[in-house]
Amino acid sequence: MQLTAAVSFLTILQEESVSIHAYAHSFLQVILLHLEHRDAGVSNAWLETLLSVIEALPKETLRHEILNPLVSKAQLSQTVQSRLVSCRILGKLTNKFDAHTIKREILPLVKSLCQDVEYEVRSCMCRQLENIAQGIGTELTKSVVLPELIELSRDEGSSVRLAAFETLVNLLDIFDTDDRSQTVLPLVKSFCEKSFKADESILISLSFHLGKLCHGLYGIFTPDQHLRFLEFYKKLCTLGLQQENGHNENQIPPQVLEQEKKYISVRKNCAYNFPAMIIFVDPKNFHMELYSTFFCLCHDPEVPVRYTIAICFYEVSKLLNSGVYLIHKELITLLQDESLEVLDALIDHLPEILELMSTGGESSSQENKLSALPDLIPALTAAEQRAAASLKWRTHEKLLQKFACLPQIISSDQIYYRFLQRMFTIMMTNNVLPVQKAASRTLCIFLRYNRKQEQRHEVIQKLIEQLGQGKSYWNRLRFLDTCEFIIEIFSKSFFCKYFFLPAIELTHDPVANVRMKLCYLLPKVKSTLTIPADKHLLQQLEMCVRKLLCQEKDKDVLAIVKRTVLELDRMEMSMDAFQKKFYEKDLLDQEKEREELLLEMEQLEKEKQQNDGRPLSDKIFEKKRRDSKTPTLLPKSTPVSVPGPSSATPSTSKEIKKSKLIRSQSFNNQAFHAKYGNLDKCSGKSSTSGYTPSASSLAKTSMISLTDESFRNRNASSVPTSFSPNTPLPSTSCGTSNPVDPKSSGSKDTQPRKTTLKSRKSNP
């Protein structure tokens, strides 16, 4: 009850439920009354509340209600608990008053408590000297605080000496060069010399603050003192390792085990301070002065030590800069560490480390990426397999996310043969959803930066066939996750070209969860369309949504469909022409599309040079940009959403637009020939749903039947010359050329599309 009351009082203050004056009048006395509660836990809870309240109270209230009574509470005649509370309050009050008040009213109490007969009180007051020094300024610190610290550093109580040492280190920035060299440095030297003979707890504190100490005293060390401190640090890094003798742990006395635990803490603190020690010796001298120590820390038998050095590995890499190649082997060692905790600590900054490794040192060229780290790929694959075999799926997920940096580090061929298939396997077989999603996103990034068209097309085909058309509904769900990542990572045209049709085909999926997930994705799918270039795809999207409204039987899916329709209606479409509201997004999309084209052009350039030794002309590059939405070479089973190539050039711009629209609609007719033959059955229902196409769109759709056969014959004679004669043209008819999975098939109605469209035309 007391603990809850203390927290409640603090909450009232933080939420400003009452004015500060009302709070001081109603609650402050209750808080002060319970500071000396007989239960230490209750007393500390009320003390923490009071320390927070002091920040908000006005000076006059602090003086009358807290500072004045504190004079009597800090006397030796009071209990130890009362004097300890007084120490904490004095440390907090210092920042609330001016220097004159502090010197006249607070510092005498501070001196009295620093000379208290109880070592607990002296130690507590010593730890508050840092706050007091920051409140009184440099001059008073030198004349009042520093003499007290010197005296406390020679105290008979080890805890008091430890508190004095830590406070001294924290106040190094306040002291000038003379104070550091004449007062602080001799104290530190004495402390270091006596640390091995004293209690190991002092040694633990010294090892923790050694980096800060060396940094603060850097300018005043003589060469001999510099070397002495460095040797002291090296000795601490191997403390306890020489005493290992292979005995069974059960045979070692308890006091020895306790001592070894303290030695482990010392080595862990040394690992924590390693970056500071690199600055101390200068990174240029790392190999000669500290490499052997770094090697020992990376191979330490205790996991906490290796874990800490793994956390510091990125800082060490940054400090070494061009000398980062010196620690290549240690990176591989930590990647292969048997403890997943060490691996988890290392991979937090793995992309930055690998970037430094690949660009720093002697091997910075693109061709020498792998020569710099010959064992990197086996180490990464082994680390991933260890993480996958463990129960620590979060480490596995994090590692897969960090693999996204690999296209910047190693070649796309290495990624394709060593990592990409593994991402597929994880997506297909792993049982942890976050891991599957991480693998899916990383695979999309691998695909984004792959430089070979045939490899890209193979990956796209696998995604569509094994996931989008997979027998397991779980795989089809992961395909939709992958589509979401593709929309995020790739350009709009890329998604429309390869994944638009396979995605919306899942509106016919027999599993309600798949249809439901697709409904949530439809707004993002629609955002990839650009009007008027993708008008035919928009019509197909509308037909799919209309069919869901007409035929959906699952009430949950139907409810989501209705909400999605409203959201789709509210969406503003991106236009080919300039629009200010979409300016930034359009620029980003154009940049993505440009990079994708450059990757394709690189491959075509290499092929062209291999064939005739001449580079591609600018004219071909411009043609590639204009025809960026033409179908690329994919197997017949892969649906591609594109308009067909034209064999004749219309004379006017209107004829050009009309010709392109007719060809696009002809392809769309083929793609949805078998899927949407029975749409006329639900035309009456869809008219009541509020999502019906306009009369003009129906009239345009009816033109498809007039040009279907003639265009199919004409299109057969207009195959681009760059296509291989052995590779079949991609078929855009998803309903006729794709092997239909019985689980993912939609309507069984095979009525020809022409008949349906004619009936619509007769009854608009």
Coordinates of N, CA and C in Angstrom, one line a residue, residues 40-162:
A40 N 13.0 -0.4 4.6 CA 13.9 0.2 3.7 C 13.3 0.4 2.3
G41 N 12.5 -0.6 1.8 CA 11.9 -0.5 0.5 C 10.9 0.7 0.4
V42 N 10.1 0.8 1.5 CA 9.1 1.9 1.5 C 9.8 3.2 1.6
S43 N 10.8 3.3 2.4 CA 11.5 4.6 2.6 C 12.1 5.0 1.2
N44 N 12.7 4.1 0.5 CA 13.3 4.4 -0.8 C 12.3 4.8 -1.8
A45 N 11.1 4.2 -1.8 CA 10.1 4.6 -2.7 C 9.6 6.0 -2.5
W46 N 9.4 6.4 -1.2 CA 9.0 7.8 -0.9 C 10.2 8.8 -1.2
L47 N 11.4 8.3 -1.0 CA 12.6 9.2 -1.3 C 12.6 9.5 -2.8
E48 N 12.4 8.5 -3.7 CA 12.4 8.7 -5.1 C 11.3 9.6 -5.5
T49 N 10.1 9.5 -4.9 CA 9.1 10.5 -5.2 C 9.5 11.9 -4.8
L50 N 10.1 12.0 -3.6 CA 10.5 13.4 -3.2 C 11.5 14.0 -4.1
L51 N 12.5 13.2 -4.6 CA 13.5 13.7 -5.5 C 12.9 14.2 -6.8
S52 N 11.9 13.5 -7.3 CA 11.2 14.0 -8.5 C 10.4 15.2 -8.2
V53 N 9.8 15.3 -7.0 CA 9.0 16.5 -6.6 C 9.9 17.7 -6.5
I54 N 11.1 17.6 -6.0 CA 12.0 18.7 -5.8 C 12.2 19.5 -7.2
E55 N 12.2 18.7 -8.3 CA 12.4 19.4 -9.6 C 11.3 20.4 -9.9
A56 N 10.1 20.2 -9.4 CA 9.0 21.0 -9.7 C 8.7 22.1 -8.7
L57 N 9.2 21.9 -7.5 CA 8.8 22.9 -6.4 C 9.5 24.2 -6.6
P58 N 8.9 25.3 -6.2 CA 9.6 26.6 -6.2 C 10.6 26.7 -5.1
K59 N 11.6 27.7 -5.2 CA 12.7 27.8 -4.3 C 12.2 28.1 -2.9
E60 N 11.3 28.9 -2.7 CA 10.8 29.2 -1.3 C 10.3 28.0 -0.6
T61 N 9.5 27.2 -1.3 CA 9.0 26.0 -0.7 C 10.1 25.0 -0.4
L62 N 11.1 24.9 -1.3 CA 12.2 24.1 -1.0 C 13.0 24.5 0.2
R63 N 13.2 25.8 0.3 CA 14.0 26.3 1.5 C 13.3 26.1 2.8
H64 N 12.0 26.4 2.9 CA 11.3 26.3 4.1 C 10.9 24.8 4.5
E65 N 10.5 24.1 3.5 CA 9.9 22.7 3.8 C 11.0 21.6 3.8
I66 N 12.1 21.8 3.0 CA 13.1 20.7 2.9 C 14.4 21.1 3.4
L67 N 15.0 22.3 2.9 CA 16.4 22.6 3.3 C 16.5 22.9 4.8
N68 N 15.7 23.7 5.3 CA 15.8 24.1 6.7 C 15.7 22.9 7.7
P69 N 14.7 22.0 7.5 CA 14.6 20.8 8.3 C 15.8 19.8 8.1
L70 N 16.5 20.0 6.9 CA 17.6 19.1 6.6 C 18.8 19.3 7.5
V71 N 18.9 20.5 8.0 CA 20.1 20.8 8.9 C 20.1 19.9 10.1
S72 N 18.9 19.7 10.7 CA 18.8 18.8 11.9 C 18.8 17.4 11.5
K73 N 18.3 17.0 10.3 CA 18.2 15.6 9.9 C 19.6 15.1 9.6
A74 N 20.6 15.9 9.3 CA 21.9 15.5 8.9 C 22.9 15.4 10.1
Q75 N 22.4 15.7 11.3 CA 23.3 15.6 12.4 C 23.6 14.2 12.8
L76 N 24.8 14.0 13.5 CA 25.2 12.7 13.9 C 24.2 12.1 14.9
S77 N 23.5 12.9 15.6 CA 22.5 12.4 16.6 C 21.3 11.7 15.9
Q78 N 21.1 11.9 14.6 CA 20.1 11.2 13.9 C 20.5 9.8 13.4
T79 N 19.5 9.0 13.0 CA 19.8 7.6 12.6 C 20.6 7.6 11.3
V80 N 21.2 6.5 11.0 CA 22.0 6.3 9.8 C 21.1 6.5 8.6
Q81 N 19.9 5.9 8.7 CA 18.9 6.1 7.6 C 18.6 7.5 7.3
S82 N 18.4 8.3 8.3 CA 18.1 9.7 8.2 C 19.2 10.5 7.5
R83 N 20.5 10.1 7.9 CA 21.6 10.8 7.3 C 21.8 10.4 5.8
L84 N 21.5 9.1 5.5 CA 21.6 8.7 4.1 C 20.6 9.4 3.2
V85 N 19.4 9.6 3.8 CA 18.4 10.3 3.0 C 18.8 11.8 2.8
S86 N 19.5 12.3 3.8 CA 19.9 13.7 3.7 C 21.0 13.9 2.6
C87 N 21.9 12.9 2.5 CA 22.9 12.9 1.4 C 22.2 13.0 0.0
R88 N 21.2 12.1 -0.2 CA 20.5 12.1 -1.5 C 19.8 13.4 -1.8
I89 N 19.2 14.0 -0.8 CA 18.4 15.2 -0.9 C 19.4 16.4 -1.2
L90 N 20.5 16.4 -0.5 CA 21.5 17.5 -0.8 C 22.0 17.5 -2.2
G91 N 22.3 16.3 -2.7 CA 22.7 16.2 -4.1 C 21.7 16.7 -5.1
K92 N 20.4 16.6 -4.8 CA 19.4 17.1 -5.7 C 19.2 18.6 -5.5
L93 N 19.3 19.1 -4.3 CA 19.0 20.5 -4.0 C 20.1 21.4 -4.6
T94 N 21.2 21.0 -4.9 CA 22.3 21.8 -5.3 C 22.0 22.6 -6.6
N95 N 21.3 21.9 -7.5 CA 21.0 22.5 -8.8 C 19.8 23.5 -8.7
K96 N 19.2 23.7 -7.5 CA 18.0 24.5 -7.4 C 18.3 25.9 -6.8
F97 N 19.5 26.0 -6.3 CA 19.9 27.3 -5.6 C 21.1 27.9 -6.2
D98 N 21.3 29.2 -6.0 CA 22.4 29.9 -6.5 C 23.7 29.5 -5.7
A99 N 24.9 29.9 -6.2 CA 26.1 29.5 -5.7 C 26.3 30.1 -4.2
H100 N 25.8 31.3 -4.0 CA 26.0 31.9 -2.7 C 25.2 31.1 -1.6
T101 N 24.0 30.7 -1.9 CA 23.2 29.9 -1.0 C 23.8 28.5 -0.7
I102 N 24.3 27.9 -1.8 CA 25.0 26.6 -1.7 C 26.2 26.7 -0.8
K103 N 27.0 27.7 -1.0 CA 28.2 27.8 -0.2 C 27.9 28.1 1.2
R104 N 26.9 28.8 1.5 CA 26.6 29.2 2.9 C 25.7 28.2 3.6
E105 N 24.8 27.5 3.0 CA 23.9 26.6 3.7 C 24.1 25.1 3.4
I106 N 24.5 24.8 2.2 CA 24.6 23.4 1.8 C 26.0 22.8 1.9
L107 N 27.1 23.5 1.5 CA 28.4 22.9 1.6 C 28.8 22.6 3.0
P108 N 28.5 23.3 4.1 CA 28.8 22.9 5.4 C 28.2 21.5 5.8
L109 N 27.0 21.3 5.3 CA 26.4 19.9 5.6 C 27.1 18.9 4.8
V110 N 27.5 19.2 3.6 CA 28.2 18.2 2.7 C 29.5 17.8 3.4
K111 N 30.3 18.8 3.9 CA 31.6 18.5 4.5 C 31.3 17.6 5.8
S112 N 30.3 17.9 6.5 CA 30.0 17.2 7.7 C 29.7 15.7 7.4
L113 N 28.9 15.5 6.3 CA 28.5 14.1 6.0 C 29.7 13.4 5.3
C114 N 30.6 14.1 4.7 CA 31.8 13.4 4.1 C 32.7 12.9 5.2
Q115 N 32.6 13.4 6.4 CA 33.4 13.0 7.6 C 32.6 12.2 8.6
D116 N 31.5 11.7 8.2 CA 30.6 10.9 9.1 C 31.3 9.7 9.6
V117 N 30.9 9.2 10.8 CA 31.6 8.1 11.4 C 31.2 6.8 10.7
E118 N 30.1 6.8 10.0 CA 29.7 5.5 9.3 C 30.1 5.6 7.8
Y119 N 30.8 4.4 7.4 CA 31.3 4.4 6.1 C 30.2 4.4 5.0
E120 N 29.0 3.9 5.4 CA 27.9 4.0 4.4 C 27.5 5.4 4.1
V121 N 27.5 6.3 5.1 CA 27.2 7.7 4.9 C 28.2 8.4 4.1
R122 N 29.5 8.1 4.4 CA 30.6 8.7 3.6 C 30.6 8.3 2.2
S123 N 30.3 7.1 1.9 CA 30.2 6.6 0.6 C 29.1 7.2 -0.2
C124 N 27.9 7.3 0.5 CA 26.7 7.9 -0.2 C 27.0 9.4 -0.5
M125 N 27.6 10.1 0.4 CA 27.8 11.5 0.2 C 28.9 11.7 -0.9
C126 N 29.8 10.8 -0.9 CA 30.9 10.9 -1.9 C 30.3 10.8 -3.3
R127 N 29.3 9.9 -3.5 CA 28.7 9.7 -4.8 C 27.8 10.9 -5.3
Q128 N 27.4 11.8 -4.3 CA 26.7 13.0 -4.6 C 27.5 14.1 -4.9
L129 N 28.9 14.0 -4.7 CA 29.8 15.1 -5.0 C 29.8 15.5 -6.5
E130 N 29.5 14.6 -7.3 CA 29.5 14.9 -8.8 C 28.4 15.9 -9.1
N131 N 27.2 15.6 -8.5 CA 26.0 16.6 -8.7 C 26.3 17.9 -8.1
I132 N 26.9 17.9 -6.9 CA 27.2 19.1 -6.2 C 28.3 19.9 -7.0
A133 N 29.3 19.3 -7.6 CA 30.3 20.0 -8.3 C 29.7 20.7 -9.6
Q134 N 28.8 20.0 -10.2 CA 28.1 20.6 -11.4 C 27.3 21.8 -11.0
G135 N 26.8 21.8 -9.8 CA 26.0 23.0 -9.4 C 26.7 24.2 -8.9
I136 N 28.0 23.9 -8.3 CA 28.7 25.1 -7.7 C 29.8 25.7 -8.6
G137 N 30.1 25.0 -9.7 CA 31.1 25.6 -10.7 C 32.5 25.1 -10.4
T138 N 33.4 25.6 -11.3 CA 34.7 25.0 -11.3 C 35.5 25.5 -10.1
E139 N 35.5 26.8 -9.7 CA 36.3 27.3 -8.6 C 36.0 26.6 -7.3
L140 N 34.7 26.6 -6.9 CA 34.3 25.9 -5.7 C 34.6 24.4 -5.7
T141 N 34.5 23.9 -6.9 CA 34.9 22.4 -7.0 C 36.3 22.2 -6.6
K142 N 37.2 23.0 -7.1 CA 38.6 22.9 -6.8 C 38.9 23.1 -5.4
S143 N 38.3 24.1 -4.8 CA 38.6 24.5 -3.4 C 37.9 23.7 -2.3
V144 N 36.7 23.1 -2.7 CA 35.9 22.4 -1.7 C 35.8 20.9 -2.0
V145 N 35.4 20.6 -3.2 CA 35.1 19.2 -3.6 C 36.4 18.3 -3.7
L146 N 37.4 18.9 -4.5 CA 38.6 18.1 -4.7 C 39.3 17.7 -3.4
P147 N 39.5 18.6 -2.5 CA 40.1 18.1 -1.2 C 39.4 17.0 -0.5
E148 N 38.0 17.1 -0.5 CA 37.2 16.0 0.1 C 37.4 14.7 -0.7
L149 N 37.5 14.8 -2.0 CA 37.7 13.5 -2.8 C 39.1 12.9 -2.5
I150 N 40.1 13.8 -2.4 CA 41.4 13.2 -2.1 C 41.4 12.5 -0.7
E151 N 40.8 13.1 0.2 CA 40.7 12.5 1.6 C 39.9 11.2 1.5
L152 N 38.8 11.2 0.8 CA 38.0 10.0 0.8 C 38.7 8.9 0.0
S153 N 39.5 9.2 -1.0 CA 40.2 8.2 -1.8 C 41.2 7.4 -0.9
R154 N 41.6 8.0 0.3 CA 42.5 7.3 1.2 C 41.7 6.7 2.4
D155 N 40.4 6.6 2.3 CA 39.6 6.1 3.4 C 39.9 4.7 3.6
E156 N 39.6 4.3 4.9 CA 39.8 2.9 5.3 C 38.8 1.9 4.7
G157 N 37.6 2.4 4.3 CA 36.6 1.6 3.7 C 36.7 1.5 2.2
S158 N 36.7 0.2 1.8 CA 36.9 0.0 0.3 C 35.8 0.6 -0.5
S159 N 34.6 0.5 0.0 CA 33.4 1.1 -0.8 C 33.6 2.6 -0.9
V160 N 34.1 3.3 0.2 CA 34.3 4.7 0.1 C 35.4 5.1 -0.9
R161 N 36.5 4.3 -0.9 CA 37.6 4.5 -1.9 C 37.1 4.3 -3.3
L162 N 36.3 3.3 -3.5 CA 35.7 3.0 -4.8 C 34.8 4.2 -5.3

